Amino acid sequence: MKPAPFAYHRPSTLDEAIATLAADPHAKVLAGGQSLVPLLSMRLAQPSALVDINGLAELAGIRVDDRGVRIGALARHADVLASAEVRRTQPLVSLALAHVAHATIRNRGTTVGSLVHADAAAEMPVVLTLLGGSVEVASVRGRRTIAAAELFLGPLESSLAPDEIAVSADFPALPAGAGVAFEEIARRHGDYALCGVAALADGETVKAGFVSVSDVPTVVDLSGVPAGERGAAALAELDPVGDIHATAAYRSQLVRVLTERVVGSAVRDAELRSREGAP
Amino acid sequence: MSEELHDVRLSVNGASYDVRVPGRRLLSDALRHDLGLTGTHVGCEHGVCGACTVLLDGAPVRACLMFAVSAQGQEITTVEGLARPDGTLSNVQQAFVECHGLQCGFCTPGFLTTITAGLRANPTPTHEECREMVAGNLCRCTGYQNIVRAVERAAELGLDTPSLVPREGSSTNEETP
């Protein structure tokens, strides 16, 4: 359970980090390491080099304005979760982060790292997809913005090129009168969810995103589906698989029950926010 | 070809240690093997069990999910650093004794560091908050009832680890309720 040897680089500027990464096609970026280090220790991944970006304080910021929340690549989950501004501007980010592993892991793990790790059993990829957010990446070739819809290609596979570093993620603000909710079922709070649901209700539009149900973060449009039929409607768009943690039948039942519950909460949240926002 | 080594200065429990380690040396192994601080235990080595939990600038982190080279410049507190300067037990340690919060003791260092930081962030936890505070740590003896009781007892005794009380103006990583 020890990592294979690798060259270790700790750049002090982003330009240096980008150049170091570009020089070695088998190098990986190390931020919080909460998902990467277990992969290294179990030798499921053996990169030739690690580019440790923990020295790049310029990437640690969280910026909040009317348009939304921009989270720097080095911002820890705990920092984002502690931000009252984030909670006010896009409450779904805070609601979901409370379910990301345990407090100890959140102290070290980064939100952007979780996004580019592209695990469909993780909360933040689904939240980014549901909200229509994006990730900004940098390389020696310049910068580009990847929309969430184009980011997640397969299990643990993102559309970042090997020489690209994710520098920030943008979560759009919650529009006035819209509502959100998040809930998941895990054997122990903080463990990987057997099934999790995020929901966004914005006027006539109602959408739900699913954690641990499919290979990539999946969002289902439930606009116009009446209460009581949302669980079945969501399940019709999904194909939950069984694994060691839950059978396909049990996971399907969780989709039915959680969809009804979470979408209902998001709709009520929207009503509440509309009343609060009314003059 | 021999592996490249890095000179690293680790600050642990108020003392500085200079070590020469490969990039892949886990912080948990550096503490145990290079520094001889074997209080930090290594269980699962992939971040699940929590036995290796140490405090990094006051916030609990998994020492098995960090490389020693990454810890340079930060203050590490291990279970050896929790007792009072005169060697008597901290209130969290005392509470474990009183409530029989340890059986075989393997997971105890991780629980003690986790709870010390947890009570600093939330000195008056509810029963549910006590349970959640230790939810990321596994006890192979399944002694959880007494461990949760020890958290509640430690909260009654109050916070007493002066070196861990955040200095004014210093930032911490704890989440707010």
Short mmCIF file of C-alpha atoms in Angstrom, two decimals:
data_model
loop_
_atom_site.label_atom_id
_atom_site.label_comp_id
_atom_site.label_asym_id
_atom_site.label_seq_id
_atom_site.Cartn_x
_atom_site.Cartn_y
_atom_site.Cartn_z
CA MET A 1 0.00 0.00 0.00
CA LYS A 2 2.79 2.42 -0.90
CA PRO A 3 2.95 4.56 -4.02
CA ALA A 4 5.42 3.68 -6.75
CA PRO A 5 8.30 6.13 -7.16
CA PHE A 6 7.56 9.41 -8.92
CA ALA A 7 9.36 12.67 -9.49
CA TYR A 8 7.99 15.34 -7.19
CA HIS A 9 7.66 18.96 -8.30
CA ARG A 10 6.38 21.80 -6.20
CA PRO A 11 6.13 24.85 -8.47
CA SER A 12 5.70 28.31 -6.97
CA THR A 13 3.85 29.89 -9.90
CA LEU A 14 1.05 28.70 -12.16
CA ASP A 15 3.21 29.26 -15.26
CA GLU A 16 5.88 27.02 -13.77
CA ALA A 17 3.27 24.37 -12.93
CA ILE A 18 1.90 24.45 -16.47
CA ALA A 19 5.36 24.19 -17.99
CA THR A 20 6.27 21.28 -15.69
CA LEU A 21 3.10 19.45 -16.59
CA ALA A 22 3.63 20.06 -20.31
CA ALA A 23 7.14 18.61 -20.12
CA ASP A 24 5.92 15.18 -19.01
CA PRO A 25 2.86 13.54 -20.59
CA HIS A 26 2.64 11.04 -17.69
CA ALA A 27 2.64 13.61 -14.88
CA LYS A 28 -0.40 14.22 -12.70
CA VAL A 29 -1.52 17.26 -10.69
CA LEU A 30 -1.66 16.90 -6.89
CA ALA A 31 -4.01 19.25 -5.03
CA GLY A 32 -5.83 17.84 -1.98
CA GLY A 33 -4.90 14.29 -2.90
CA GLN A 34 -7.84 12.73 -1.08
CA SER A 35 -8.80 10.68 -4.15
CA LEU A 36 -5.42 10.61 -5.90
CA VAL A 37 -3.25 9.35 -3.02
CA PRO A 38 -5.35 6.18 -2.45
CA LEU A 39 -5.08 5.45 -6.20
CA LEU A 40 -1.30 5.86 -5.96
CA SER A 41 -1.03 3.78 -2.78
CA MET A 42 -2.99 0.93 -4.32
CA ARG A 43 -0.91 1.41 -7.49
CA LEU A 44 -4.01 1.79 -9.60
CA ALA A 45 -2.22 4.86 -10.93
CA GLN A 46 1.54 5.20 -11.41
CA PRO A 47 2.28 8.65 -12.80
CA SER A 48 5.91 9.41 -13.59
CA ALA A 49 5.70 12.74 -11.78
CA LEU A 50 3.43 14.74 -9.49
CA VAL A 51 3.02 18.47 -9.87
CA ASP A 52 2.03 19.58 -6.36
CA ILE A 53 0.04 22.82 -6.69
CA ASN A 54 -0.34 23.29 -2.91
CA GLY A 55 2.16 26.14 -3.03
CA LEU A 56 0.07 28.17 -5.48
CA ALA A 57 -1.81 30.42 -3.06
CA GLU A 58 -3.20 32.33 -6.07
CA LEU A 59 -5.49 29.34 -6.71
CA ALA A 60 -6.94 29.18 -3.19
CA GLY A 61 -9.50 31.97 -3.50
CA ILE A 62 -13.30 31.82 -3.54
CA ARG A 63 -14.95 34.71 -5.39
CA VAL A 64 -18.66 35.39 -5.08
CA ASP A 65 -20.64 37.95 -7.06
CA ASP A 66 -24.15 38.31 -8.53
CA ARG A 67 -23.39 35.89 -11.34
CA GLY A 68 -22.26 33.09 -9.10
CA VAL A 69 -19.47 31.41 -7.21
CA ARG A 70 -15.97 30.99 -8.61
CA ILE A 71 -13.92 28.45 -6.65
CA GLY A 72 -10.15 28.34 -7.05
CA ALA A 73 -8.41 25.02 -7.61
CA LEU A 74 -6.81 25.06 -4.17
CA ALA A 75 -9.91 25.99 -2.16
CA ARG A 76 -10.65 23.17 0.26
CA HIS A 77 -14.17 21.76 0.58
CA ALA A 78 -14.16 23.01 4.18
CA ASP A 79 -13.36 26.59 3.07
CA VAL A 80 -16.19 26.58 0.54
CA LEU A 81 -18.61 25.02 3.03
CA ALA A 82 -17.71 27.65 5.65
CA SER A 83 -18.47 30.55 3.31
CA ALA A 84 -21.76 32.32 4.14
CA GLU A 85 -21.53 34.15 0.80
CA VAL A 86 -21.42 30.88 -1.12
CA ARG A 87 -24.43 29.59 0.84
CA ARG A 88 -26.37 32.77 0.05
CA THR A 89 -25.47 32.93 -3.65
CA GLN A 90 -25.72 29.23 -4.59
CA PRO A 91 -27.08 27.23 -1.64
CA LEU A 92 -26.95 23.93 -3.56
CA VAL A 93 -23.13 24.04 -3.43
CA SER A 94 -23.19 24.25 0.37
CA LEU A 95 -26.00 21.69 0.74
CA ALA A 96 -24.09 19.14 -1.32
CA LEU A 97 -20.68 19.85 0.23
CA ALA A 98 -22.02 18.88 3.65
CA HIS A 99 -22.31 15.34 2.22
CA VAL A 100 -18.79 15.22 0.71
CA ALA A 101 -16.95 12.61 2.78
CA HIS A 102 -16.13 13.49 6.40
CA ALA A 103 -14.95 16.78 7.91
CA THR A 104 -11.37 15.48 8.06
CA ILE A 105 -11.35 14.74 4.33
CA ARG A 106 -13.01 18.08 3.56
CA ASN A 107 -10.19 19.89 5.36
CA ARG A 108 -7.75 18.69 2.71
CA GLY A 109 -9.79 17.77 -0.37
CA THR A 110 -10.49 20.46 -2.96
CA THR A 111 -13.79 21.11 -4.72
CA VAL A 112 -12.17 21.61 -8.13
CA GLY A 113 -10.11 18.45 -7.64
CA SER A 114 -13.30 16.52 -6.98
CA LEU A 115 -14.77 17.88 -10.24
CA VAL A 116 -11.87 16.88 -12.48
CA HIS A 117 -11.57 13.51 -10.73
CA ALA A 118 -14.95 12.97 -12.45
CA ASP A 119 -16.36 10.36 -10.09
CA ALA A 120 -20.08 9.87 -10.69
CA ALA A 121 -20.35 8.72 -7.07
CA ALA A 122 -19.20 12.19 -5.94
CA GLU A 123 -21.55 15.06 -5.21
CA MET A 124 -19.91 18.07 -6.86
CA PRO A 125 -19.81 16.79 -10.49
CA VAL A 126 -23.58 16.31 -10.37
CA VAL A 127 -24.12 19.75 -8.82
CA LEU A 128 -21.97 21.42 -11.51
CA THR A 129 -23.88 19.57 -14.24
CA LEU A 130 -27.30 20.37 -12.79
CA LEU A 131 -26.47 24.06 -12.44
CA GLY A 132 -24.85 24.29 -15.88
CA GLY A 133 -21.52 25.41 -14.48
CA SER A 134 -18.07 25.16 -15.99
CA VAL A 135 -14.39 24.60 -15.24
CA GLU A 136 -11.57 26.83 -16.46
CA VAL A 137 -8.35 25.05 -17.41
CA ALA A 138 -4.88 26.36 -18.27
CA SER A 139 -2.01 24.90 -20.26
CA VAL A 140 0.97 26.12 -22.27
CA ARG A 141 -1.50 26.41 -25.15
CA GLY A 142 -3.60 28.96 -23.27
CA ARG A 143 -6.83 28.91 -21.33
CA ARG A 144 -10.23 27.45 -22.12
CA THR A 145 -13.55 27.00 -20.39
CA ILE A 146 -15.16 23.55 -20.34
CA ALA A 147 -18.92 23.43 -19.76
CA ALA A 148 -20.05 20.76 -17.30
CA ALA A 149 -21.97 19.04 -20.11
CA GLU A 150 -18.66 18.48 -21.97
CA LEU A 151 -16.51 17.75 -18.90
CA PHE A 152 -17.53 14.25 -17.84
CA LEU A 153 -16.78 11.56 -20.43
CA GLY A 154 -16.93 8.32 -18.45
CA PRO A 155 -16.10 6.73 -15.10
CA LEU A 156 -13.24 8.81 -13.63
CA GLU A 157 -12.65 10.32 -17.06
CA SER A 158 -12.81 14.03 -17.75
CA SER A 159 -12.17 15.91 -20.98
CA LEU A 160 -9.07 17.66 -19.63
CA ALA A 161 -5.98 17.10 -21.76
CA PRO A 162 -2.96 15.61 -19.93
CA ASP A 163 -1.19 18.98 -19.99
CA GLU A 164 -4.12 20.98 -18.61
CA ILE A 165 -4.55 22.16 -15.01
CA ALA A 166 -8.02 23.07 -13.76
CA VAL A 167 -7.63 26.53 -12.21
CA SER A 168 -11.20 27.28 -11.12
CA ALA A 169 -14.83 26.22 -11.31
CA ASP A 170 -17.88 28.44 -11.81
CA PHE A 171 -21.22 27.61 -10.22
CA PRO A 172 -23.95 29.99 -11.49
CA ALA A 173 -25.93 31.89 -8.84
CA LEU A 174 -29.40 30.73 -7.86
CA PRO A 175 -31.88 32.87 -9.85
CA ALA A 176 -34.44 34.86 -7.85
CA GLY A 177 -37.40 32.67 -6.96
CA ALA A 178 -35.64 29.40 -7.78
CA GLY A 179 -35.21 26.65 -5.19
CA VAL A 180 -32.78 23.80 -4.56
CA ALA A 181 -32.50 20.69 -2.43
CA PHE A 182 -30.03 17.85 -1.90
CA GLU A 183 -30.28 14.56 -0.11
CA GLU A 184 -28.54 11.21 -0.22
CA ILE A 185 -28.71 7.80 1.37
CA ALA A 186 -25.45 6.31 2.59
CA ARG A 187 -24.80 3.48 5.04
CA ARG A 188 -22.99 6.00 7.23
CA HIS A 189 -23.27 9.78 6.88
CA GLY A 190 -20.25 10.92 4.87
CA ASP A 191 -19.68 7.64 3.07
CA TYR A 192 -20.24 7.27 -0.66
CA ALA A 193 -23.94 7.53 -1.37
CA LEU A 194 -25.93 4.48 -2.43
CA CYS A 195 -28.03 7.09 -4.21
CA GLY A 196 -28.08 10.87 -4.00
CA VAL A 197 -30.34 13.44 -5.62
CA ALA A 198 -29.83 17.15 -6.24
CA ALA A 199 -32.80 19.19 -7.47
CA LEU A 200 -33.30 22.62 -9.00
CA ALA A 201 -36.76 24.19 -9.38
CA ASP A 202 -36.81 27.42 -11.37
CA GLY A 203 -40.27 28.54 -12.44
CA GLU A 204 -41.68 25.91 -14.79
CA THR A 205 -38.34 24.15 -15.06
CA VAL A 206 -37.66 21.30 -12.65
CA LYS A 207 -34.50 19.18 -12.93
CA ALA A 208 -32.88 16.48 -10.83
CA GLY A 209 -29.28 15.24 -10.87
CA PHE A 210 -28.24 11.80 -9.63
CA VAL A 211 -25.23 10.63 -7.61
CA SER A 212 -24.01 7.00 -7.70
CA VAL A 213 -26.70 5.98 -10.19
CA SER A 214 -24.91 6.11 -13.55
CA ASP A 215 -21.35 6.18 -14.94
CA VAL A 216 -21.37 9.93 -15.51
CA PRO A 217 -23.29 12.67 -13.71
CA THR A 218 -26.82 12.50 -15.13
CA VAL A 219 -29.50 15.19 -15.05
CA VAL A 220 -33.14 14.42 -15.79
CA ASP A 221 -35.63 17.13 -16.82
CA LEU A 222 -38.82 16.67 -14.81
CA SER A 223 -40.53 19.90 -15.88
CA GLY A 224 -44.28 19.47 -15.98
CA VAL A 225 -44.24 16.08 -14.27
CA PRO A 226 -46.78 16.20 -11.43
CA ALA A 227 -45.83 15.37 -7.84
CA GLY A 228 -46.20 11.67 -7.17
CA GLU A 229 -45.03 10.72 -10.68
CA ARG A 230 -41.56 12.25 -10.56
CA GLY A 231 -39.85 9.18 -9.13
CA ALA A 232 -41.16 6.91 -11.89
CA ALA A 233 -40.43 9.55 -14.55
CA ALA A 234 -36.81 9.85 -13.36
CA LEU A 235 -36.36 6.09 -13.24
CA ALA A 236 -37.59 5.80 -16.83
CA GLU A 237 -34.57 7.91 -17.89
CA LEU A 238 -32.05 6.02 -15.78
CA ASP A 239 -30.69 2.49 -15.60
CA PRO A 240 -29.43 1.96 -12.05
CA VAL A 241 -26.95 -0.90 -11.76
CA GLY A 242 -26.34 -3.14 -8.78
CA ASP A 243 -23.01 -3.42 -7.02
CA ILE A 244 -21.60 -4.68 -3.73
CA HIS A 245 -23.33 -1.82 -1.90
CA ALA A 246 -26.85 -2.00 -3.31
CA THR A 247 -28.76 -4.19 -5.74
CA ALA A 248 -30.20 -2.61 -8.89
CA ALA A 249 -33.70 -3.06 -7.46
CA TYR A 250 -32.82 -1.33 -4.20
CA ARG A 251 -31.03 1.50 -6.01
CA SER A 252 -34.08 1.94 -8.27
CA GLN A 253 -36.30 2.20 -5.21
CA LEU A 254 -33.95 4.83 -3.76
CA VAL A 255 -34.21 6.80 -7.03
CA ARG A 256 -38.04 6.70 -6.83
CA VAL A 257 -38.25 7.72 -3.19
CA LEU A 258 -35.46 10.32 -3.15
CA THR A 259 -36.56 11.98 -6.40
CA GLU A 260 -40.04 12.61 -5.02
CA ARG A 261 -38.68 13.84 -1.73
CA VAL A 262 -35.86 16.05 -3.01
CA VAL A 263 -37.71 17.57 -5.95
CA GLY A 264 -40.62 18.30 -3.60
CA SER A 265 -38.20 20.07 -1.25
CA ALA A 266 -36.75 22.13 -4.11
CA VAL A 267 -40.23 23.21 -5.24
CA ARG A 268 -41.13 24.24 -1.67
CA ASP A 269 -37.76 26.03 -1.37
CA ALA A 270 -38.59 27.97 -4.55
CA GLU A 271 -42.01 28.98 -3.16
CA LEU A 272 -40.40 30.09 0.09
CA ARG A 273 -37.73 32.14 -1.69
CA SER A 274 -40.38 33.73 -3.98
CA ARG A 275 -42.37 34.85 -0.94
CA GLU A 276 -39.24 36.17 0.79
CA GLY A 277 -38.20 37.98 -2.39
CA ALA A 278 -41.66 39.52 -2.94
CA PRO A 279 -41.96 43.19 -2.05
CA MET B 1 18.86 4.63 -10.88
CA SER B 2 18.34 5.66 -7.28
CA GLU B 3 15.25 7.54 -6.23
CA GLU B 4 15.46 11.30 -5.85
CA LEU B 5 15.36 12.45 -2.21
CA HIS B 6 14.04 15.72 -0.83
CA ASP B 7 15.22 17.63 2.23
CA VAL B 8 12.16 18.47 4.28
CA ARG B 9 11.77 20.31 7.58
CA LEU B 10 8.76 19.04 9.51
CA SER B 11 7.37 20.96 12.47
CA VAL B 12 5.72 18.45 14.80
CA ASN B 13 4.37 19.15 18.28
CA GLY B 14 6.44 22.32 18.48
CA ALA B 15 9.76 20.70 17.49
CA SER B 16 11.53 20.87 14.13
CA TYR B 17 12.82 17.77 12.39
CA ASP B 18 14.99 17.66 9.26
CA VAL B 19 14.46 14.57 7.17
CA ARG B 20 15.53 13.40 3.74
CA VAL B 21 12.73 11.47 2.06
CA PRO B 22 11.53 10.41 -1.38
CA GLY B 23 8.53 12.31 -2.75
CA ARG B 24 6.32 9.27 -2.24
CA ARG B 25 6.97 9.07 1.55
CA LEU B 26 3.53 9.31 3.19
CA LEU B 27 3.32 11.75 6.08
CA SER B 28 2.15 8.88 8.33
CA ASP B 29 5.31 6.90 7.49
CA ALA B 30 7.55 9.93 7.94
CA LEU B 31 6.12 10.50 11.42
CA ARG B 32 6.51 6.86 12.43
CA HIS B 33 9.69 5.75 10.67
CA ASP B 34 11.74 8.90 10.13
CA LEU B 35 10.75 10.73 13.32
CA GLY B 36 10.02 7.76 15.60
CA LEU B 37 6.65 9.19 16.60
CA THR B 38 4.73 5.91 16.55
CA GLY B 39 1.64 7.30 18.28
CA THR B 40 0.13 7.97 14.85
CA HIS B 41 -1.29 4.63 13.73
CA VAL B 42 -1.61 3.33 10.21
CA GLY B 43 -4.70 1.24 9.49
CA CYS B 44 -6.26 1.11 6.04
CA GLU B 45 -3.83 3.47 4.27
CA HIS B 46 -6.46 4.77 1.90
CA GLY B 47 -8.27 7.33 3.99
CA VAL B 48 -11.18 5.27 5.29
CA CYS B 49 -10.30 4.31 8.86
CA GLY B 50 -8.98 7.56 10.34
CA ALA B 51 -6.39 5.94 12.66
CA CYS B 52 -3.64 8.14 11.17
CA THR B 53 -5.48 11.44 11.71
CA VAL B 54 -3.18 14.30 12.76
CA LEU B 55 -3.77 18.02 13.03
CA LEU B 56 -2.34 20.19 10.27
CA ASP B 57 -2.33 23.82 11.41
CA GLY B 58 -5.00 22.72 13.88
CA ALA B 59 -7.33 21.02 11.39
CA PRO B 60 -7.63 17.21 11.32
CA VAL B 61 -6.28 15.53 8.19
CA ARG B 62 -5.41 11.97 7.18
CA ALA B 63 -1.62 11.55 7.44
CA CYS B 64 -1.82 8.57 5.04
CA LEU B 65 -3.32 10.78 2.32
CA MET B 66 -0.51 13.34 2.35
CA PHE B 67 3.10 13.24 1.34
CA ALA B 68 5.67 14.40 3.87
CA VAL B 69 7.12 16.83 1.32
CA SER B 70 3.74 18.56 1.14
CA ALA B 71 3.67 19.19 4.91
CA GLN B 72 6.71 21.47 4.95
CA GLY B 73 5.94 24.85 6.49
CA GLN B 74 2.86 23.68 8.38
CA GLU B 75 2.46 22.83 12.06
CA ILE B 76 1.64 19.18 12.69
CA THR B 77 0.16 17.94 15.96
CA THR B 78 0.15 14.21 16.63
CA VAL B 79 -1.38 12.31 19.54
CA GLU B 80 1.96 12.76 21.35
CA GLY B 81 1.29 16.50 21.34
CA LEU B 82 -2.11 16.39 23.04
CA ALA B 83 -1.11 15.88 26.69
CA ARG B 84 -0.49 18.90 28.91
CA PRO B 85 3.10 20.21 29.09
CA ASP B 86 3.54 18.51 32.51
CA GLY B 87 2.63 15.15 30.96
CA THR B 88 -0.83 14.81 32.46
CA LEU B 89 -3.68 13.84 30.18
CA SER B 90 -5.70 16.39 28.22
CA ASN B 91 -9.42 16.50 28.93
CA VAL B 92 -10.22 14.50 25.78
CA GLN B 93 -7.72 11.82 26.85
CA GLN B 94 -9.09 11.91 30.41
CA ALA B 95 -12.63 11.49 29.10
CA PHE B 96 -11.54 8.37 27.18
CA VAL B 97 -10.17 6.90 30.41
CA GLU B 98 -13.31 7.73 32.39
CA CYS B 99 -15.78 6.44 29.78
CA HIS B 100 -13.79 3.40 28.65
CA GLY B 101 -13.51 5.00 25.23
CA LEU B 102 -10.72 2.65 24.17
CA GLN B 103 -10.57 -1.11 23.96
CA CYS B 104 -7.56 -2.35 22.00
CA GLY B 105 -6.46 1.27 21.53
CA PHE B 106 -5.42 0.99 17.90
CA CYS B 107 -7.87 3.60 16.61
CA THR B 108 -7.50 5.84 19.68
CA PRO B 109 -4.87 8.29 18.37
CA GLY B 110 -7.09 9.18 15.42
CA PHE B 111 -10.12 9.60 17.64
CA LEU B 112 -8.24 11.80 20.12
CA THR B 113 -6.92 14.17 17.44
CA THR B 114 -10.27 14.27 15.61
CA ILE B 115 -12.24 14.99 18.79
CA THR B 116 -9.74 17.59 20.06
CA ALA B 117 -10.21 19.59 16.85
CA GLY B 118 -13.94 18.83 16.69
CA LEU B 119 -14.58 20.20 20.18
CA ARG B 120 -12.55 23.29 19.43
CA ALA B 121 -14.83 23.96 16.43
CA ASN B 122 -17.96 23.08 18.39
CA PRO B 123 -17.40 23.11 22.19
CA THR B 124 -21.05 22.27 23.02
CA PRO B 125 -22.09 19.50 20.61
CA THR B 126 -25.44 17.76 20.74
CA HIS B 127 -25.51 13.96 20.96
CA GLU B 128 -25.99 13.77 17.17
CA GLU B 129 -23.11 16.19 16.60
CA CYS B 130 -20.89 14.04 18.83
CA ARG B 131 -21.76 11.02 16.68
CA GLU B 132 -21.07 12.91 13.47
CA MET B 133 -17.77 14.25 14.87
CA VAL B 134 -16.37 10.71 15.00
CA ALA B 135 -18.24 9.30 11.97
CA GLY B 136 -15.10 9.37 9.82
CA ASN B 137 -13.13 7.12 12.20
CA LEU B 138 -13.43 3.35 12.43
CA CYS B 139 -13.02 1.33 15.64
CA ARG B 140 -12.38 -2.34 14.96
CA CYS B 141 -13.56 -3.22 18.48
CA THR B 142 -16.82 -1.39 17.63
CA GLY B 143 -16.58 0.57 20.86
CA TYR B 144 -18.57 3.45 19.49
CA GLN B 145 -21.08 3.91 22.31
CA ASN B 146 -18.34 4.62 24.82
CA ILE B 147 -16.42 6.76 22.35
CA VAL B 148 -19.46 8.97 21.77
CA ARG B 149 -19.93 9.11 25.54
CA ALA B 150 -16.29 10.20 25.85
CA VAL B 151 -16.91 13.03 23.39
CA GLU B 152 -19.80 14.23 25.56
CA ARG B 153 -17.70 13.90 28.71
CA ALA B 154 -14.80 15.78 27.12
CA ALA B 155 -17.21 18.58 26.17
CA GLU B 156 -18.27 18.75 29.84
CA LEU B 157 -14.64 18.97 30.94
CA GLY B 158 -13.99 21.78 28.45
CA LEU B 159 -11.14 22.55 26.09
CA ASP B 160 -7.75 22.50 27.74
CA THR B 161 -5.09 22.09 25.09
CA PRO B 162 -3.58 25.59 25.11
CA SER B 163 -1.23 25.00 22.20
CA LEU B 164 -4.22 24.18 20.01
CA VAL B 165 -6.41 27.13 20.92
CA PRO B 166 -6.35 29.31 17.81
CA ARG B 167 -4.37 32.45 18.20
CA GLU B 168 -6.20 35.68 17.57
CA GLY B 169 -6.24 36.51 13.89
CA SER B 170 -5.17 33.06 12.81
CA SER B 171 -7.42 31.30 10.37
CA THR B 172 -8.78 27.81 10.83
CA ASN B 173 -10.35 25.36 8.46
CA GLU B 174 -13.30 24.33 10.55
CA GLU B 175 -16.71 24.45 9.03
CA THR B 176 -19.24 26.66 10.73
CA PRO B 177 -22.46 25.04 11.87
#
